[in-house]
Short mmCIF file of C-alpha atoms in Angstrom, two decimals:
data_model
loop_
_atom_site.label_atom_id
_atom_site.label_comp_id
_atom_site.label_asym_id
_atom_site.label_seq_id
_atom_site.Cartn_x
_atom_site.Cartn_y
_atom_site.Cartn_z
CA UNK X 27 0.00 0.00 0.00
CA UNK X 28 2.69 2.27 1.02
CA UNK X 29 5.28 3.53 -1.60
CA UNK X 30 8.84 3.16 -0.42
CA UNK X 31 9.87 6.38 -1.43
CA UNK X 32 7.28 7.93 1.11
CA UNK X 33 7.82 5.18 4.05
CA UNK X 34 11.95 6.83 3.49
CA UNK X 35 9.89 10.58 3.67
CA UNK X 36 7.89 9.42 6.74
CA UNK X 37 11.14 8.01 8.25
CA UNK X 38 13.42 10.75 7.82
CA UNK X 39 10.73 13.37 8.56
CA UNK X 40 10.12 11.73 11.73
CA UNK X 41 13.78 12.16 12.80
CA UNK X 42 14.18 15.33 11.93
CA UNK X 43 11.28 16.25 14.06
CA UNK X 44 12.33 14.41 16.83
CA UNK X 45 15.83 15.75 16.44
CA UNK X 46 14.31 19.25 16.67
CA UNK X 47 12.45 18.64 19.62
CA UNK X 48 16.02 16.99 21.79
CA UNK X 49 18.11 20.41 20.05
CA UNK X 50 15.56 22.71 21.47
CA UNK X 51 15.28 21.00 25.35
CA UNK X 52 19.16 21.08 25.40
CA UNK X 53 19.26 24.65 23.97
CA UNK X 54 17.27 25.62 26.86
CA UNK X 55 19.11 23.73 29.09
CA UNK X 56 22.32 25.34 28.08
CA UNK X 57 21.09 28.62 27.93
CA UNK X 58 19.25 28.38 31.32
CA UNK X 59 22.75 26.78 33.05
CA UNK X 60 24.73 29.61 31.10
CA UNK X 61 22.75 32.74 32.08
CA UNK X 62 20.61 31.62 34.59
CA UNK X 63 17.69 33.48 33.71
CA UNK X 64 14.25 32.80 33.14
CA UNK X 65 14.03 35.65 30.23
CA UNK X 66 16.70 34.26 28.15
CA UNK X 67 15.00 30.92 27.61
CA UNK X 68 11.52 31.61 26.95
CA UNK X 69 13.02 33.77 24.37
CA UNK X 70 14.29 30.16 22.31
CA UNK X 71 11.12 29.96 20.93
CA UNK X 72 10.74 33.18 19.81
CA UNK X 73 13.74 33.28 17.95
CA UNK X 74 12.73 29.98 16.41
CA UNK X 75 9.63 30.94 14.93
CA UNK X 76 10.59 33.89 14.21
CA UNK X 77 13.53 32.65 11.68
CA UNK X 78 10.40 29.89 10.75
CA UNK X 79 8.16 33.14 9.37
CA UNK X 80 11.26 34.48 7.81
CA UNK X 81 12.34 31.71 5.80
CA UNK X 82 8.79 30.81 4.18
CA UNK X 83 9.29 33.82 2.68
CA UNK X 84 12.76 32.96 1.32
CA UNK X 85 11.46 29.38 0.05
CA UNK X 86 9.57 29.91 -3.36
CA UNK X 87 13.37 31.68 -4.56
CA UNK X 88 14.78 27.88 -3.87
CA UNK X 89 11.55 26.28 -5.37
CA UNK X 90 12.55 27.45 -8.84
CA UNK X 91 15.45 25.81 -8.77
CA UNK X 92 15.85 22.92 -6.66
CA UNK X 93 13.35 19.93 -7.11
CA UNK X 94 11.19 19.48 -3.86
CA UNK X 95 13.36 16.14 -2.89
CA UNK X 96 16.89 18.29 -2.95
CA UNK X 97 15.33 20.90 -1.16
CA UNK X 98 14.43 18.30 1.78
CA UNK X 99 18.39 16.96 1.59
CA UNK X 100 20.03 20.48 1.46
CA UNK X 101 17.40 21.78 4.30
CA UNK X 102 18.36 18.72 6.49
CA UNK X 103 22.18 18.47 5.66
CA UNK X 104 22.80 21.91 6.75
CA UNK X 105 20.79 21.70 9.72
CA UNK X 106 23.16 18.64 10.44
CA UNK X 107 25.96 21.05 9.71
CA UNK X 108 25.12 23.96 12.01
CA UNK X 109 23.75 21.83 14.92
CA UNK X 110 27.36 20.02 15.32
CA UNK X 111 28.25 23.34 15.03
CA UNK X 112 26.40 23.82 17.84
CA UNK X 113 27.10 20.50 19.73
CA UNK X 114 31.07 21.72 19.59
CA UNK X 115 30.35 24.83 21.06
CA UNK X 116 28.61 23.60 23.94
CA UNK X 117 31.41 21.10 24.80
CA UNK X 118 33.74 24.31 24.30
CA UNK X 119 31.62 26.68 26.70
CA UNK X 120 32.63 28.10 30.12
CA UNK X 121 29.82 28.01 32.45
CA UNK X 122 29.66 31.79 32.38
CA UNK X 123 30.45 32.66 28.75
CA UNK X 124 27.44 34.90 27.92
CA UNK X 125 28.93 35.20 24.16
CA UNK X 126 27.74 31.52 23.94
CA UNK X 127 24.30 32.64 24.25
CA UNK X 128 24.21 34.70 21.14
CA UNK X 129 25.64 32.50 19.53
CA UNK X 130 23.39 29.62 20.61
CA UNK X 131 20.79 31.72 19.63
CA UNK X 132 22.33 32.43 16.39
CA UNK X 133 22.71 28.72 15.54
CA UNK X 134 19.09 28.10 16.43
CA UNK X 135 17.47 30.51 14.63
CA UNK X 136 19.61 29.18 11.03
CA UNK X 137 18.46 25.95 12.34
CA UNK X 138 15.05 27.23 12.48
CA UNK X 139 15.36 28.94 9.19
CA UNK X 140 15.99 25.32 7.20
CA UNK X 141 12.46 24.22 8.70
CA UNK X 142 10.70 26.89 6.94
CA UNK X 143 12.37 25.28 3.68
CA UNK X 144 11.61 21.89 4.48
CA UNK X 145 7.64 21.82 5.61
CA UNK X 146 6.27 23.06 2.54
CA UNK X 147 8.65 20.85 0.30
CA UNK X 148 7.34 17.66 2.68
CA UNK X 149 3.88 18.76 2.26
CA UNK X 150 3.36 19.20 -1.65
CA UNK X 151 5.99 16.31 -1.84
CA UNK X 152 3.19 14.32 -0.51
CA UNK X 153 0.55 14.47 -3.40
CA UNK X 154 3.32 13.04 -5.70
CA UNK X 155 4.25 10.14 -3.57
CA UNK X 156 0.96 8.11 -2.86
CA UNK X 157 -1.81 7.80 -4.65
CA UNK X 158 -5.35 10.10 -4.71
CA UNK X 159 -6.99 8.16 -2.81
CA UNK X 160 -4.21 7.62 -0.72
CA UNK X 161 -3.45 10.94 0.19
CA UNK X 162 -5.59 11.77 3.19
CA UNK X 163 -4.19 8.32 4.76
CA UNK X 164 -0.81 9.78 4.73
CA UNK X 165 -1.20 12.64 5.83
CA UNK X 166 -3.21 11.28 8.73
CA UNK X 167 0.20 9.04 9.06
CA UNK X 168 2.20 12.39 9.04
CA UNK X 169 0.23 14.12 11.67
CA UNK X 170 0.21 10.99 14.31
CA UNK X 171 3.82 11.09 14.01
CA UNK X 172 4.30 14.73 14.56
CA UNK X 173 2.28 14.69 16.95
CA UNK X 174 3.34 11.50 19.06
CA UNK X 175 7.27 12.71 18.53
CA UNK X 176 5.75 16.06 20.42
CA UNK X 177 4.09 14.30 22.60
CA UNK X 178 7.47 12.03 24.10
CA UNK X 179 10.09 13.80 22.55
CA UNK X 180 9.48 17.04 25.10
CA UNK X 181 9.37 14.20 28.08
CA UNK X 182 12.10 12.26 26.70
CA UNK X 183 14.15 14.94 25.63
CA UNK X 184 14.13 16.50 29.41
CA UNK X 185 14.82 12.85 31.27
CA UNK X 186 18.21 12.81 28.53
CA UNK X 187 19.34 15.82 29.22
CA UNK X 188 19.04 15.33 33.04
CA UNK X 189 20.75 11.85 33.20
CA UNK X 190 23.36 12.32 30.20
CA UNK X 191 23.74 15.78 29.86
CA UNK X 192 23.08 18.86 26.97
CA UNK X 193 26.40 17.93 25.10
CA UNK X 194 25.22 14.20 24.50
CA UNK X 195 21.75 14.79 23.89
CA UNK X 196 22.91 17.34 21.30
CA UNK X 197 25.47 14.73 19.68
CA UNK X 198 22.69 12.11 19.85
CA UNK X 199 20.48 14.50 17.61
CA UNK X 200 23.52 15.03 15.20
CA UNK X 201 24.21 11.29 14.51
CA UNK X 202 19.64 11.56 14.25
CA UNK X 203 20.07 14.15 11.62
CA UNK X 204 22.70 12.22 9.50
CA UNK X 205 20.06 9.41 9.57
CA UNK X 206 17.16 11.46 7.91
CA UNK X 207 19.51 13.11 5.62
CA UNK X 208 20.48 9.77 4.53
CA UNK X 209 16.53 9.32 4.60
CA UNK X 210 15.93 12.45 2.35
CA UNK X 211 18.27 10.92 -0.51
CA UNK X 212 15.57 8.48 -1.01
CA UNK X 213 13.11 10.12 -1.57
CA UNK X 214 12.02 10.88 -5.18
CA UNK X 215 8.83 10.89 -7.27
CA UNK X 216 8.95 8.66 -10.13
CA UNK X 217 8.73 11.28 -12.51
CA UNK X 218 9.09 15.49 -11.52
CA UNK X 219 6.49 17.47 -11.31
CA UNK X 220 6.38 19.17 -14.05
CA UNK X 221 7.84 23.06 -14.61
CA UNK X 222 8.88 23.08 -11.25
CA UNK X 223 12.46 24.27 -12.59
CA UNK X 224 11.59 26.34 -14.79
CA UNK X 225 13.52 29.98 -14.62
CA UNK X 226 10.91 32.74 -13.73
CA UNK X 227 11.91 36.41 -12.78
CA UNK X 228 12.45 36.44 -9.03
CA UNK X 229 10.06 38.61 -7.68
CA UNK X 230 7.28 37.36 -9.77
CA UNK X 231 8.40 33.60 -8.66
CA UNK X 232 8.32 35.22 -4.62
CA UNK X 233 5.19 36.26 -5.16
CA UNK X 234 3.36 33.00 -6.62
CA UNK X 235 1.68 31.59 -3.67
CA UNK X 236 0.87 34.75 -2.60
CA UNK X 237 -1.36 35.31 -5.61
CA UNK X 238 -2.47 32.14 -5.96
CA UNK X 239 -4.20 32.42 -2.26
CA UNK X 240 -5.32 36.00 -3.96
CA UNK X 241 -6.65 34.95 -6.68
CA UNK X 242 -7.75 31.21 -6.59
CA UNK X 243 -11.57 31.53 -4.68
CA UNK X 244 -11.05 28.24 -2.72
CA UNK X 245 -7.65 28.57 -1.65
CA UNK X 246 -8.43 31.88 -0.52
CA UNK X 247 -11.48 30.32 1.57
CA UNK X 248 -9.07 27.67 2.82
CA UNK X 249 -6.68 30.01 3.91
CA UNK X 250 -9.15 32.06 6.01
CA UNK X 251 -10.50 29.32 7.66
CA UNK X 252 -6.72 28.34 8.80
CA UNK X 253 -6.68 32.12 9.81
CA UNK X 254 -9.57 31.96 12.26
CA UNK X 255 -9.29 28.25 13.84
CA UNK X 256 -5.25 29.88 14.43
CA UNK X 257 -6.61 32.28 15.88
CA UNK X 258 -8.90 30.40 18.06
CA UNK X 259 -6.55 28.01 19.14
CA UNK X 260 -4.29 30.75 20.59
CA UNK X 261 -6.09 29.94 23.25
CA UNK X 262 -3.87 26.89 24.29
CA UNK X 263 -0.90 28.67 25.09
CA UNK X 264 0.89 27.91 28.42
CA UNK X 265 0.42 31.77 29.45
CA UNK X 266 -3.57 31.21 29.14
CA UNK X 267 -4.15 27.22 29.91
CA UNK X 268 -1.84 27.17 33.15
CA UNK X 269 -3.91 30.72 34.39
CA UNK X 270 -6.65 28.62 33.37
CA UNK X 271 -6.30 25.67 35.34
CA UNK X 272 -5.02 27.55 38.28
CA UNK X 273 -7.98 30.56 38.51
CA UNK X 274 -11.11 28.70 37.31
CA UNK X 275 -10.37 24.88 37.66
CA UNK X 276 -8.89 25.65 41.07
CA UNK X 277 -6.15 23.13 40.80
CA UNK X 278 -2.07 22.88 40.67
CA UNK X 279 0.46 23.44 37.79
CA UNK X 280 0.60 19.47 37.42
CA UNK X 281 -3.18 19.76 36.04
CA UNK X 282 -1.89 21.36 33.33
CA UNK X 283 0.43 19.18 31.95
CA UNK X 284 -2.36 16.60 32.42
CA UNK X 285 -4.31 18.52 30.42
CA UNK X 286 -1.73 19.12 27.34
CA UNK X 287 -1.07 14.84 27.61
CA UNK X 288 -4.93 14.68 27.24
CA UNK X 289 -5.26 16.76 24.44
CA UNK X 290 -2.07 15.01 22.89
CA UNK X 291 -3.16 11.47 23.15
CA UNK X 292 -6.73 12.84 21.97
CA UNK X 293 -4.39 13.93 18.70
CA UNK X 294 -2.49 10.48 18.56
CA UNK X 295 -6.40 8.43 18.73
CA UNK X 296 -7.61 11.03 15.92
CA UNK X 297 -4.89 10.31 13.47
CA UNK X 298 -5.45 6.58 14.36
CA UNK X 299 -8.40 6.76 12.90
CA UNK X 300 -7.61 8.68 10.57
CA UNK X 301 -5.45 5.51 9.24
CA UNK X 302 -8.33 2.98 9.60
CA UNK X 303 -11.28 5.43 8.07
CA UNK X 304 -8.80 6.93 5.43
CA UNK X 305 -11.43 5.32 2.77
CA UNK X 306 -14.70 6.52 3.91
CA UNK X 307 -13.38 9.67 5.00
CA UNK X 308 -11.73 10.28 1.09
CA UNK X 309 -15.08 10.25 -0.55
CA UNK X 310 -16.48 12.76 2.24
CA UNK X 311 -13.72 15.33 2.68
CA UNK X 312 -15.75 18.19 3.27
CA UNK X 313 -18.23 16.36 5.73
CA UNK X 314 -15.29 14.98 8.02
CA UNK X 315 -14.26 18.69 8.17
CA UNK X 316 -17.21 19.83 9.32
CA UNK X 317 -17.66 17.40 11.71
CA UNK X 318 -14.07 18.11 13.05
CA UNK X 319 -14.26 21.21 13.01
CA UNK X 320 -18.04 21.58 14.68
CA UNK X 321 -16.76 19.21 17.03
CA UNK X 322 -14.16 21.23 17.95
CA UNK X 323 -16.13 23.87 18.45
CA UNK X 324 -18.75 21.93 21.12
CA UNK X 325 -15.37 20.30 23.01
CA UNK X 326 -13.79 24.16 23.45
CA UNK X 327 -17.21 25.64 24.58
CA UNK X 328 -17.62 22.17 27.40
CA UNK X 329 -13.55 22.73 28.31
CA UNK X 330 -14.06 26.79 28.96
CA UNK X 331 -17.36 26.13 30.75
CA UNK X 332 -16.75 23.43 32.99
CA UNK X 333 -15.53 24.03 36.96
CA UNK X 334 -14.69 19.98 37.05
CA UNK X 335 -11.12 19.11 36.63
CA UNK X 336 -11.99 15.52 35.38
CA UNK X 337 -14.30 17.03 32.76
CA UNK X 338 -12.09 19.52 31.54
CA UNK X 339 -9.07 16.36 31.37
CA UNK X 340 -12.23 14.36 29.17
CA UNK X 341 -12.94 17.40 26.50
CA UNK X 342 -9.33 18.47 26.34
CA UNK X 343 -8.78 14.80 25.29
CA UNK X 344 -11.96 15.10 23.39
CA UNK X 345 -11.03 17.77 21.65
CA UNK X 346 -8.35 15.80 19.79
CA UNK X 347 -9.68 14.18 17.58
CA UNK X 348 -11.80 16.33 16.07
CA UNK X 349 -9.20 18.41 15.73
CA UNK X 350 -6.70 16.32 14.04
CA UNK X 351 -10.09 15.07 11.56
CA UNK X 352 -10.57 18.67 10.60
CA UNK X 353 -6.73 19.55 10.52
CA UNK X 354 -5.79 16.77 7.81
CA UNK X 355 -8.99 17.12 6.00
CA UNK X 356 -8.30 20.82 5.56
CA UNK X 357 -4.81 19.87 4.30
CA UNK X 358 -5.70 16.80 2.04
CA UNK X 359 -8.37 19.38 0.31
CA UNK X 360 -5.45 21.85 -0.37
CA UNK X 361 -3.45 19.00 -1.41
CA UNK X 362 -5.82 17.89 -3.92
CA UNK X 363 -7.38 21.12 -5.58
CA UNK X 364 -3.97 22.94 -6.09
CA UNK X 365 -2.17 22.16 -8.94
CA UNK X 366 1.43 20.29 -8.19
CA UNK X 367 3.45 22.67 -9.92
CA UNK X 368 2.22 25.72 -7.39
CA UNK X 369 1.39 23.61 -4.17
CA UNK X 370 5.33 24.27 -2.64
CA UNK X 371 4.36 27.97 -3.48
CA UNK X 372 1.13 27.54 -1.80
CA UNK X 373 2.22 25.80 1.31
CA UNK X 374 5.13 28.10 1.89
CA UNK X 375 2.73 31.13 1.63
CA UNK X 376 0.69 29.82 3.84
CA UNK X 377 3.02 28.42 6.56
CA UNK X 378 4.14 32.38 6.45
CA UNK X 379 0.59 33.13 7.52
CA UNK X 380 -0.12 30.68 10.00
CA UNK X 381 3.43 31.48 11.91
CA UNK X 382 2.33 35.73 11.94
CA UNK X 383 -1.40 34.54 12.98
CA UNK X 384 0.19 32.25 15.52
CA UNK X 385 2.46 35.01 17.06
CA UNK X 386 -0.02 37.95 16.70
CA UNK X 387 -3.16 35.75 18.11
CA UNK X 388 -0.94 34.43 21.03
CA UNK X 389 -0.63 38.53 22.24
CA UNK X 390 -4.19 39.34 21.52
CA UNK X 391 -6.31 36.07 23.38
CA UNK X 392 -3.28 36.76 26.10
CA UNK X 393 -4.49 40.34 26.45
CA UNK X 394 -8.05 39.39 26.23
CA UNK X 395 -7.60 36.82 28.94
CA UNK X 396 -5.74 39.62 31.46
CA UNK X 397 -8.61 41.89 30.88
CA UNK X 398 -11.73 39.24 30.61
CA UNK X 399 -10.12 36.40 32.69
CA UNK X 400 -8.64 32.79 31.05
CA UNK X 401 -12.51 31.41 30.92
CA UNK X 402 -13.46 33.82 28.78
CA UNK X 403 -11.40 33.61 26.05
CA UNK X 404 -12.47 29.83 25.77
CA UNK X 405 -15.53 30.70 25.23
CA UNK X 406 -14.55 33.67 22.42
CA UNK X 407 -12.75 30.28 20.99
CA UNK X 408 -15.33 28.14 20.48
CA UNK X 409 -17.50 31.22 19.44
CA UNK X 410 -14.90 31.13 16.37
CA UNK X 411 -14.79 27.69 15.62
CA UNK X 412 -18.74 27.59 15.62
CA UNK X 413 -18.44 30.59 12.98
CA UNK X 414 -15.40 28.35 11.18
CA UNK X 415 -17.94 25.44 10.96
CA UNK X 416 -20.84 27.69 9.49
CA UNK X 417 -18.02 28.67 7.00
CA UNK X 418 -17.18 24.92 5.81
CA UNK X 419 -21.18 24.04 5.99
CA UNK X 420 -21.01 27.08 2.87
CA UNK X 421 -17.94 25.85 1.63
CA UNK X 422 -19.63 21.88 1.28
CA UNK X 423 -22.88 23.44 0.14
CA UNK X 424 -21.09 25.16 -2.87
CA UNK X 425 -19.25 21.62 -3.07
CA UNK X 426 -22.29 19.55 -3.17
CA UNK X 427 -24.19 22.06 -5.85
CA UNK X 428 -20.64 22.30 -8.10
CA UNK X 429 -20.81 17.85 -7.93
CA UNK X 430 -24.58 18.42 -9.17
CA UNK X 431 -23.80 20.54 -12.37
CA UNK X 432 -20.75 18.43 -13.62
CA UNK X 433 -23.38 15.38 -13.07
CA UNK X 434 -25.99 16.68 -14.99
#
């Protein structure tokens, strides 16, 4: 069933995320034992995706003239590069050497930077790997992955760097790296999409995704619907959820890392099924994103109502699935209606968006929920999800009435 060209993609990818979650705990370590302060190293993720929004910009330049598979080897072979860059100068570093920071920093962000390169080139290499029908079962395979590596990499990631140290947790991800670089060489569509070298003037390449989104109706209605659920799910950020649990669930910090597991294993049971209902679900898409979606909706309005700490575990876990249904739907769709030559232009575009909606969301539910209080801005969530839903209900109306004229 599964082509061996994307089992090598799944591999590799897997790796590479896992790698990126062990780099990032012992960055923090480092940078926490180096300066000691709590500032410095909640400011690692901001430089991250930061240099994450910056380089989807930079990506369509490279998709003119690399094919999508040697973009995914050069993207992971010089992250291999700077992180034993990085692994060196940790085994080099005083205790006190603030330059190291920087520098740290520095490495990170480039680090960073290669992602932005590599998730839209993994995402439209997709389509060409598997078959249609196919397609929504892989990318439900994707998103388990990601989302079980997130799930024990941040756990076992902080037990390695507590029993073996940042230096060998860091080497560990190097020799990780080399393996899904190794991955990344084989992986490569039978035949290349086609004018997806072709020589374009630079800005006008830059600017493809951008006014495809523009100008294509339903990638333009995709895109705003990725705009508001972002913005809605803002809401899950450790600076509201731990307020949360804390102020209106009335319990300690430890509820809210049961919480995030909940939600997490929620994700890993959604993309489960995901694998086993890939078939009825490819023949539906629009319905299973409604459903995920609307479900989301009702599991965010239960979770921001509730005063029960066992209730809110059961709709943060809840909430899962439905969101990982209407997640990989969403994507599968995009997948399928864009054509191949401008879905790396597409997906690079959009990752752009989703990383400023992510950052500018994160300040504005974070404001709201100082000024309104954490429960509130639940509810304003699920308020926008149950708007998101009425939006695909439309969307699968207009899909439904299109299937009726081509019929007739």
């Amino acid at each position: 069933m599964w082509h061996r060209r994307f089992l090598f993609l799944w591999a590799g990818q897997t790796l590479a995320n896992l790698g990126d979650v062990f780099y990032i705990v012992a960055f923090i370590s480092v940078i926490y034992a180096i300066s000691g302060s709590v500032m410095y190293t909640a400011f690692v993720p901001v430089v991250i995706l930061s240099a994450q929004s910056v380089s989807g910009l930079t990506a369509p330049l490279l998709f003119r003239r690399l094919s999508l598979p040697s973009m995914l080897v050069l993207s992971q072979a010089l992250k291999t590069c700077l992180l034993a860059a990085a692994a060196v100068l940790v085994d080099r570093t005083a205790g006190t050497n603030g330059q190291a920071i920087w520098l740290l920093f520095g490495l990170g962000g480039l680090i960073a930077f290669m992602d932005g390169w590599a998730n839209p080139a993994r995402n439209a290499l997709v389509p060409q790997l598997v078959e249609r029908e196919q397609l929504i079962r892989a990318n439900g395979l994707l998103a388990t992955s990601d989302q079980t590596v997130h799930f024990a990499g941040w756990a076992a990631g902080g037990l390695l760097v507590a029993f073996l140290g940042a230096s060998a947790v860091l080497w560990g991800t190097v020799a990780a790296y080399v393996l899904a670089s190794l991955a990344m060489l084989a992986v490569k569509p039978e035949k290349a999409a086609p004018d997806m070298t072709v020589v374009e003037p630079p800005q006008e390449n830059w600017l493809t995704g951008w006014k495809a989104i523009r100008d294509v109706p339903l990638l333009r209605q995709l895109v705003a619907l990725d705009v508001v659920m972002g913005v809605s799910g803002a809401v899950w950020i450790a600076a509201i959820l731990l307020p949360y649990v804390l102020e209106a669930l009335g319990r300690g910090e430890e509820w809210w890392g049961y919480i995030n597991a909940g939600y997490l294993l929620g994700s890993i049971l959604g993309g489960t099924l995901l694998l086993k209902y890939a078939d009825k679900m490819n023949r539906q898409l629009y319905r299973w994103l409604l459903a995920g979606v609307g479900g989301a909706a009702a599991m965010t309005l239960l979770f921001g109502s509730t005063t029960y700490p066992l209730a809110a575990l059961l709709f943060s876990f809840a909430l899962g699935p439905f969101l990982e249904i209407a997640l990989v739907s969403k994507q599968t769709i995009l997948q399928q209606e864009t054509e191949t030559p401008m879905l790396p232009y597409v997906l690079s575009a959009k990752g752009t968006i989703d990383a400023l909606v992510f950052g500018l969301s994160s300040l504005l539910m974070g404001a709201l929920a100082q000024w309104l209080g954490p429960r509130a801005v639940y509810l304003l969530s699920a308020v926008l999800l149950a708007g998101a839903a009425f939006f695909v209900w439309r969307l699968r109306q207009k899909q439904l009435a299109s299937a009726r004229k081509q019929t007739v």
